[in-house]
Amino acid sequence: MSTLRLGDKAPNFTAQTTEGEINFHDWLGDGWGILFSHPADYTPVCTTELGTVAKYKAEFDKRNVKVVALSVDGIESHHGWIKDINETQSTTVNFPIIADEDNKVADLYDMIHPNADDKLTVRSVFVIGPDKKIKLIITYPASTGRNFDELLRVIDSLQLTAYHKVATPANWKHGEDVVISPAVTNEQIPDLFPKGHKEVKPYLRTTPQPNI
C-alpha cells in the first residue's frame, strides 16, 4: 500500500453509506470534498465531531464542499448512533457516513495506523479538489477532536489560492491581506492586484484579499 501525498489522485471507491451506496468520484461531482474518518461509533469525541459537522453543513455548502465520514462500523450501528448524535448535540446529521467493515476504504487511504491502534481508524482528514486531487491531509490521534473552524479556514485558503497567484500567511482568515506569489513580477502586480500592494521585502509583498 502506497502512502497518499498532496497532489495525488484521491482513490475512487464504491461504498455503502447511511444515505445509500455512493461511487466516491461521482458523488463528489465537480465540487470539493472532505473525507474524514473517526475511530468508532458510540464514542464520545466522535459524537461531538459529527454533531459539529452537521451544524457547519451550511458553511461547507457555501464553499461547494461535500462532507462524508467513515468508520469501520456497519450501517445499522451508524443509524443507531446518529440518533444519539442528534439527541446529545441538538442537531440533525445531514451528511453520509460510510460503513467500512472490511476496511476497504481505510486501507485505500491509510487510515489505520497499527502503532496507534491495529483495528480502529485514526482521525484522518482529506480535502479533495474538483480535479479529484488531494489538497490537504491532516491526521489527529484518537484522543484529540478536530477543529472544523480550521478546516473551513484552510478551504478558504485553498479555494482562493487555486484561482489567484497568492498564498496565505500564518493565522490568515478570510478577508485579511494575502501574500503575492514570488513568481509574479512587480510589473504584473497592477493588472493582477488592482487593490494595490505593499512591499515589505522584495520577496514579501502583500495585497488585500482578491475577490473569490
PDB file of C-alpha atoms in Angstrom:
ATOM      1  CA  MET A   1       0.000   0.000   0.000  1.00  0.00           C
ATOM      2  CA  SER A   2       1.485   3.312  -1.052  1.00  0.00           C
ATOM      3  CA  THR A   3       1.203   6.416   1.090  1.00  0.00           C
ATOM      4  CA  LEU A   4      -1.035   9.157  -0.294  1.00  0.00           C
ATOM      5  CA  ARG A   5       0.566  12.557  -0.721  1.00  0.00           C
ATOM      6  CA  LEU A   6      -0.568  16.042  -1.659  1.00  0.00           C
ATOM      7  CA  GLY A   7      -1.316  16.248  -5.365  1.00  0.00           C
ATOM      8  CA  ASP A   8      -2.097  12.538  -5.684  1.00  0.00           C
ATOM      9  CA  LYS A   9      -5.378  11.483  -7.249  1.00  0.00           C
ATOM     10  CA  ALA A  10      -7.843  10.587  -4.492  1.00  0.00           C
ATOM     11  CA  PRO A  11      -8.575   6.858  -4.845  1.00  0.00           C
ATOM     12  CA  ASN A  12     -12.093   6.142  -6.041  1.00  0.00           C
ATOM     13  CA  PHE A  13     -14.317   3.575  -4.350  1.00  0.00           C
ATOM     14  CA  THR A  14     -17.897   2.391  -4.093  1.00  0.00           C
ATOM     15  CA  ALA A  15     -19.281   2.030  -0.579  1.00  0.00           C
ATOM     16  CA  GLN A  16     -22.459   1.710   1.440  1.00  0.00           C
ATOM     17  CA  THR A  17     -23.371   4.788   3.470  1.00  0.00           C
ATOM     18  CA  THR A  18     -26.201   5.925   5.702  1.00  0.00           C
ATOM     19  CA  GLU A  19     -27.602   7.692   2.618  1.00  0.00           C
ATOM     20  CA  GLY A  20     -27.259   4.724   0.251  1.00  0.00           C
ATOM     21  CA  GLU A  21     -24.482   3.436  -1.978  1.00  0.00           C
ATOM     22  CA  ILE A  22     -22.084   6.011  -3.414  1.00  0.00           C
ATOM     23  CA  ASN A  23     -19.354   5.999  -6.017  1.00  0.00           C
ATOM     24  CA  PHE A  24     -16.998   8.492  -4.421  1.00  0.00           C
ATOM     25  CA  HIS A  25     -15.873  10.382  -7.524  1.00  0.00           C
ATOM     26  CA  ASP A  26     -19.396  10.503  -8.964  1.00  0.00           C
ATOM     27  CA  TRP A  27     -20.747  11.666  -5.608  1.00  0.00           C
ATOM     28  CA  LEU A  28     -18.195  14.480  -5.438  1.00  0.00           C
ATOM     29  CA  GLY A  29     -19.133  15.688  -8.921  1.00  0.00           C
ATOM     30  CA  ASP A  30     -17.385  18.918  -9.899  1.00  0.00           C
ATOM     31  CA  GLY A  31     -17.097  20.270  -6.372  1.00  0.00           C
ATOM     32  CA  TRP A  32     -14.765  19.992  -3.403  1.00  0.00           C
ATOM     33  CA  GLY A  33     -14.927  17.239  -0.817  1.00  0.00           C
ATOM     34  CA  ILE A  34     -13.849  16.265   2.684  1.00  0.00           C
ATOM     35  CA  LEU A  35     -13.407  12.613   3.620  1.00  0.00           C
ATOM     36  CA  PHE A  36     -12.775  12.131   7.320  1.00  0.00           C
ATOM     37  CA  SER A  37     -12.545   9.022   9.459  1.00  0.00           C
ATOM     38  CA  HIS A  38     -13.426   8.528  13.092  1.00  0.00           C
ATOM     39  CA  PRO A  39     -12.255   5.654  15.292  1.00  0.00           C
ATOM     40  CA  ALA A  40     -15.623   4.114  16.188  1.00  0.00           C
ATOM     41  CA  ASP A  41     -19.351   4.641  16.633  1.00  0.00           C
ATOM     42  CA  TYR A  42     -20.715   5.362  20.111  1.00  0.00           C
ATOM     43  CA  THR A  43     -17.530   7.097  21.239  1.00  0.00           C
ATOM     44  CA  PRO A  44     -17.558  10.491  22.981  1.00  0.00           C
ATOM     45  CA  VAL A  45     -15.190  12.644  20.910  1.00  0.00           C
ATOM     46  CA  CYS A  46     -16.585  11.350  17.600  1.00  0.00           C
ATOM     47  CA  THR A  47     -20.099  12.150  18.775  1.00  0.00           C
ATOM     48  CA  THR A  48     -19.147  15.802  19.277  1.00  0.00           C
ATOM     49  CA  GLU A  49     -17.298  15.917  15.956  1.00  0.00           C
ATOM     50  CA  LEU A  50     -20.120  14.609  13.802  1.00  0.00           C
ATOM     51  CA  GLY A  51     -22.577  16.876  15.586  1.00  0.00           C
ATOM     52  CA  THR A  52     -20.312  19.833  14.815  1.00  0.00           C
ATOM     53  CA  VAL A  53     -20.056  18.882  11.132  1.00  0.00           C
ATOM     54  CA  ALA A  54     -23.849  18.730  10.923  1.00  0.00           C
ATOM     55  CA  LYS A  55     -24.096  22.237  12.394  1.00  0.00           C
ATOM     56  CA  TYR A  56     -21.439  23.513   9.943  1.00  0.00           C
ATOM     57  CA  LYS A  57     -23.028  21.994   6.847  1.00  0.00           C
ATOM     58  CA  ALA A  58     -24.323  25.367   5.622  1.00  0.00           C
ATOM     59  CA  GLU A  59     -20.752  26.726   5.766  1.00  0.00           C
ATOM     60  CA  PHE A  60     -19.464  23.780   3.743  1.00  0.00           C
ATOM     61  CA  ASP A  61     -22.329  24.187   1.276  1.00  0.00           C
ATOM     62  CA  LYS A  62     -21.412  27.867   0.770  1.00  0.00           C
ATOM     63  CA  ARG A  63     -17.962  26.709  -0.288  1.00  0.00           C
ATOM     64  CA  ASN A  64     -19.300  23.945  -2.572  1.00  0.00           C
ATOM     65  CA  VAL A  65     -17.799  21.286  -0.286  1.00  0.00           C
ATOM     66  CA  LYS A  66     -19.389  17.885   0.311  1.00  0.00           C
ATOM     67  CA  VAL A  67     -18.548  16.076   3.542  1.00  0.00           C
ATOM     68  CA  VAL A  68     -18.535  12.327   4.133  1.00  0.00           C
ATOM     69  CA  ALA A  69     -17.472  10.485   7.300  1.00  0.00           C
ATOM     70  CA  LEU A  70     -16.220   6.931   7.735  1.00  0.00           C
ATOM     71  CA  SER A  71     -15.689   4.327  10.395  1.00  0.00           C
ATOM     72  CA  VAL A  72     -15.185   0.571  10.371  1.00  0.00           C
ATOM     73  CA  ASP A  73     -18.633   0.004  11.895  1.00  0.00           C
ATOM     74  CA  GLY A  74     -21.696  -1.179   9.982  1.00  0.00           C
ATOM     75  CA  ILE A  75     -24.767   0.625   8.664  1.00  0.00           C
ATOM     76  CA  GLU A  76     -27.089  -0.433  11.488  1.00  0.00           C
ATOM     77  CA  SER A  77     -24.576   0.763  14.063  1.00  0.00           C
ATOM     78  CA  HIS A  78     -24.270   4.087  12.208  1.00  0.00           C
ATOM     79  CA  HIS A  79     -28.035   4.620  12.124  1.00  0.00           C
ATOM     80  CA  GLY A  80     -28.369   3.864  15.826  1.00  0.00           C
ATOM     81  CA  TRP A  81     -25.517   6.175  16.689  1.00  0.00           C
ATOM     82  CA  ILE A  82     -26.925   9.002  14.553  1.00  0.00           C
ATOM     83  CA  LYS A  83     -29.942   9.064  16.900  1.00  0.00           C
ATOM     84  CA  ASP A  84     -27.579   9.642  19.820  1.00  0.00           C
ATOM     85  CA  ILE A  85     -25.684  12.357  17.926  1.00  0.00           C
ATOM     86  CA  ASN A  86     -28.907  14.176  17.081  1.00  0.00           C
ATOM     87  CA  GLU A  87     -30.108  13.941  20.676  1.00  0.00           C
ATOM     88  CA  THR A  88     -26.919  14.880  22.520  1.00  0.00           C
ATOM     89  CA  GLN A  89     -25.629  17.513  20.061  1.00  0.00           C
ATOM     90  CA  SER A  90     -29.014  19.148  19.365  1.00  0.00           C
ATOM     91  CA  THR A  91     -28.666  18.776  15.606  1.00  0.00           C
ATOM     92  CA  THR A  92     -29.598  16.516  12.693  1.00  0.00           C
ATOM     93  CA  VAL A  93     -26.863  14.560  10.924  1.00  0.00           C
ATOM     94  CA  ASN A  94     -27.189  15.717   7.315  1.00  0.00           C
ATOM     95  CA  PHE A  95     -24.280  14.015   5.542  1.00  0.00           C
ATOM     96  CA  PRO A  96     -23.440  10.372   4.746  1.00  0.00           C
ATOM     97  CA  ILE A  97     -21.361   8.083   6.966  1.00  0.00           C
ATOM     98  CA  ILE A  98     -19.529   5.268   5.184  1.00  0.00           C
ATOM     99  CA  ALA A  99     -19.755   1.750   6.609  1.00  0.00           C
ATOM    100  CA  ASP A 100     -16.278   0.299   6.086  1.00  0.00           C
ATOM    101  CA  GLU A 101     -16.468  -3.010   7.936  1.00  0.00           C
ATOM    102  CA  ASP A 102     -13.999  -4.675   5.551  1.00  0.00           C
ATOM    103  CA  ASN A 103     -11.519  -1.763   5.843  1.00  0.00           C
ATOM    104  CA  LYS A 104     -11.532  -1.311   2.067  1.00  0.00           C
ATOM    105  CA  VAL A 105     -11.614   2.489   2.141  1.00  0.00           C
ATOM    106  CA  ALA A 106      -9.498   2.689   5.304  1.00  0.00           C
ATOM    107  CA  ASP A 107      -6.764   0.725   3.547  1.00  0.00           C
ATOM    108  CA  LEU A 108      -7.014   2.813   0.363  1.00  0.00           C
ATOM    109  CA  TYR A 109      -6.489   5.965   2.403  1.00  0.00           C
ATOM    110  CA  ASP A 110      -4.069   4.502   5.005  1.00  0.00           C
ATOM    111  CA  MET A 111      -6.430   5.376   7.869  1.00  0.00           C
ATOM    112  CA  ILE A 112      -5.348   2.570  10.198  1.00  0.00           C
ATOM    113  CA  HIS A 113      -2.032   3.243  11.933  1.00  0.00           C
ATOM    114  CA  PRO A 114      -1.080  -0.021  13.675  1.00  0.00           C
ATOM    115  CA  ASN A 115       1.261   1.558  16.214  1.00  0.00           C
ATOM    116  CA  ALA A 116      -1.666   3.658  17.428  1.00  0.00           C
ATOM    117  CA  ASP A 117      -4.401   1.000  17.039  1.00  0.00           C
ATOM    118  CA  ASP A 118      -4.382  -2.007  14.736  1.00  0.00           C
ATOM    119  CA  LYS A 119      -8.166  -2.083  14.245  1.00  0.00           C
ATOM    120  CA  LEU A 120      -9.624   1.402  14.525  1.00  0.00           C
ATOM    121  CA  THR A 121      -9.093   4.274  12.108  1.00  0.00           C
ATOM    122  CA  VAL A 122      -7.262   7.385  13.277  1.00  0.00           C
ATOM    123  CA  ARG A 123      -8.817  10.828  12.766  1.00  0.00           C
ATOM    124  CA  SER A 124      -7.772  11.313   9.155  1.00  0.00           C
ATOM    125  CA  VAL A 125      -8.872  14.304   7.078  1.00  0.00           C
ATOM    126  CA  PHE A 126      -8.561  14.554   3.305  1.00  0.00           C
ATOM    127  CA  VAL A 127      -9.620  17.659   1.386  1.00  0.00           C
ATOM    128  CA  ILE A 128     -10.132  16.868  -2.293  1.00  0.00           C
ATOM    129  CA  GLY A 129     -10.384  19.419  -5.083  1.00  0.00           C
ATOM    130  CA  PRO A 130     -12.648  19.465  -8.154  1.00  0.00           C
ATOM    131  CA  ASP A 131      -9.808  17.784 -10.098  1.00  0.00           C
ATOM    132  CA  LYS A 132     -10.089  14.839  -7.636  1.00  0.00           C
ATOM    133  CA  LYS A 133      -6.587  15.537  -6.342  1.00  0.00           C
ATOM    134  CA  ILE A 134      -5.726  15.624  -2.645  1.00  0.00           C
ATOM    135  CA  LYS A 135      -5.192  19.199  -1.464  1.00  0.00           C
ATOM    136  CA  LEU A 136      -4.805  18.666   2.292  1.00  0.00           C
ATOM    137  CA  ILE A 137      -4.021  15.785   4.644  1.00  0.00           C
ATOM    138  CA  ILE A 138      -4.272  16.109   8.428  1.00  0.00           C
ATOM    139  CA  THR A 139      -4.050  13.226  10.898  1.00  0.00           C
ATOM    140  CA  TYR A 140      -5.144  13.571  14.517  1.00  0.00           C
ATOM    141  CA  PRO A 141      -4.838  10.987  17.291  1.00  0.00           C
ATOM    142  CA  ALA A 142      -7.982   9.340  18.597  1.00  0.00           C
ATOM    143  CA  SER A 143      -7.856  11.407  21.794  1.00  0.00           C
ATOM    144  CA  THR A 144      -7.978  14.815  20.055  1.00  0.00           C
ATOM    145  CA  GLY A 145     -11.127  16.147  18.417  1.00  0.00           C
ATOM    146  CA  ARG A 146     -10.717  18.117  15.216  1.00  0.00           C
ATOM    147  CA  ASN A 147     -11.048  21.871  14.791  1.00  0.00           C
ATOM    148  CA  PHE A 148     -13.583  22.379  11.998  1.00  0.00           C
ATOM    149  CA  ASP A 149     -13.097  26.138  12.052  1.00  0.00           C
ATOM    150  CA  GLU A 150      -9.535  25.387  10.952  1.00  0.00           C
ATOM    151  CA  LEU A 151     -10.801  23.162   8.138  1.00  0.00           C
ATOM    152  CA  LEU A 152     -13.050  25.976   6.890  1.00  0.00           C
ATOM    153  CA  ARG A 153     -10.089  28.370   7.092  1.00  0.00           C
ATOM    154  CA  VAL A 154      -7.885  26.017   5.069  1.00  0.00           C
ATOM    155  CA  ILE A 155     -10.601  25.509   2.451  1.00  0.00           C
ATOM    156  CA  ASP A 156     -10.946  29.287   2.108  1.00  0.00           C
ATOM    157  CA  SER A 157      -7.197  29.456   1.513  1.00  0.00           C
ATOM    158  CA  LEU A 158      -7.168  26.529  -0.919  1.00  0.00           C
ATOM    159  CA  GLN A 159     -10.014  27.981  -2.958  1.00  0.00           C
ATOM    160  CA  LEU A 160      -8.508  31.479  -3.008  1.00  0.00           C
ATOM    161  CA  THR A 161      -5.028  30.329  -3.985  1.00  0.00           C
ATOM    162  CA  ALA A 162      -6.388  27.969  -6.648  1.00  0.00           C
ATOM    163  CA  TYR A 163      -7.663  30.935  -8.651  1.00  0.00           C
ATOM    164  CA  HIS A 164      -5.270  33.768  -7.729  1.00  0.00           C
ATOM    165  CA  LYS A 165      -1.474  33.989  -7.678  1.00  0.00           C
ATOM    166  CA  VAL A 166      -1.332  34.392  -3.912  1.00  0.00           C
ATOM    167  CA  ALA A 167      -0.555  32.484  -0.747  1.00  0.00           C
ATOM    168  CA  THR A 168      -1.999  32.998   2.724  1.00  0.00           C
ATOM    169  CA  PRO A 169       0.240  33.924   5.688  1.00  0.00           C
ATOM    170  CA  ALA A 170       0.273  32.447   9.180  1.00  0.00           C
ATOM    171  CA  ASN A 171      -3.068  32.575  11.014  1.00  0.00           C
ATOM    172  CA  TRP A 172      -4.722  34.123   7.944  1.00  0.00           C
ATOM    173  CA  LYS A 173      -8.510  34.345   7.941  1.00  0.00           C
ATOM    174  CA  HIS A 174     -10.912  35.103   5.132  1.00  0.00           C
ATOM    175  CA  GLY A 175     -10.888  38.819   4.349  1.00  0.00           C
ATOM    176  CA  GLU A 176      -7.355  39.521   5.546  1.00  0.00           C
ATOM    177  CA  ASP A 177      -4.356  40.548   3.436  1.00  0.00           C
ATOM    178  CA  VAL A 178      -2.563  37.846   1.461  1.00  0.00           C
ATOM    179  CA  VAL A 179       0.948  37.336   0.099  1.00  0.00           C
ATOM    180  CA  ILE A 180       1.684  37.791  -3.607  1.00  0.00           C
ATOM    181  CA  SER A 181       3.308  34.761  -5.230  1.00  0.00           C
ATOM    182  CA  PRO A 182       7.090  35.166  -5.782  1.00  0.00           C
ATOM    183  CA  ALA A 183       6.503  34.189  -9.438  1.00  0.00           C
ATOM    184  CA  VAL A 184       4.608  37.453 -10.018  1.00  0.00           C
ATOM    185  CA  THR A 185       6.844  40.305 -11.161  1.00  0.00           C
ATOM    186  CA  ASN A 186       6.397  43.847  -9.868  1.00  0.00           C
ATOM    187  CA  GLU A 187       5.356  44.848 -13.388  1.00  0.00           C
ATOM    188  CA  GLN A 188       2.465  42.359 -13.316  1.00  0.00           C
ATOM    189  CA  ILE A 189       1.117  43.454  -9.949  1.00  0.00           C
ATOM    190  CA  PRO A 190      -1.084  46.408 -11.082  1.00  0.00           C
ATOM    191  CA  ASP A 191      -3.006  44.235 -13.542  1.00  0.00           C
ATOM    192  CA  LEU A 192      -3.319  41.231 -11.225  1.00  0.00           C
ATOM    193  CA  PHE A 193      -3.924  43.110  -7.985  1.00  0.00           C
ATOM    194  CA  PRO A 194      -5.766  46.379  -8.637  1.00  0.00           C
ATOM    195  CA  LYS A 195      -6.403  46.869  -4.905  1.00  0.00           C
ATOM    196  CA  GLY A 196      -2.739  47.824  -4.524  1.00  0.00           C
ATOM    197  CA  HIS A 197       0.108  46.201  -2.660  1.00  0.00           C
ATOM    198  CA  LYS A 198       2.765  46.752  -0.013  1.00  0.00           C
ATOM    199  CA  GLU A 199       6.385  45.633  -0.398  1.00  0.00           C
ATOM    200  CA  VAL A 200       7.770  44.583   2.981  1.00  0.00           C
ATOM    201  CA  LYS A 201      10.788  42.925   1.355  1.00  0.00           C
ATOM    202  CA  PRO A 202      11.375  42.141  -2.336  1.00  0.00           C
ATOM    203  CA  TYR A 203      10.253  38.572  -1.597  1.00  0.00           C
ATOM    204  CA  LEU A 204       7.428  39.557   0.794  1.00  0.00           C
ATOM    205  CA  ARG A 205       4.696  41.586  -0.886  1.00  0.00           C
ATOM    206  CA  THR A 206       1.171  41.803   0.481  1.00  0.00           C
ATOM    207  CA  THR A 207      -2.147  42.802  -1.069  1.00  0.00           C
ATOM    208  CA  PRO A 208      -5.760  42.953   0.087  1.00  0.00           C
ATOM    209  CA  GLN A 209      -7.526  39.648  -0.488  1.00  0.00           C
ATOM    210  CA  PRO A 210      -8.732  39.375  -4.097  1.00  0.00           C
ATOM    211  CA  ASN A 211     -12.419  38.708  -4.586  1.00  0.00           C
ATOM    212  CA  ILE A 212     -13.119  34.991  -4.828  1.00  0.00           C
TER     213      ILE A 212
END
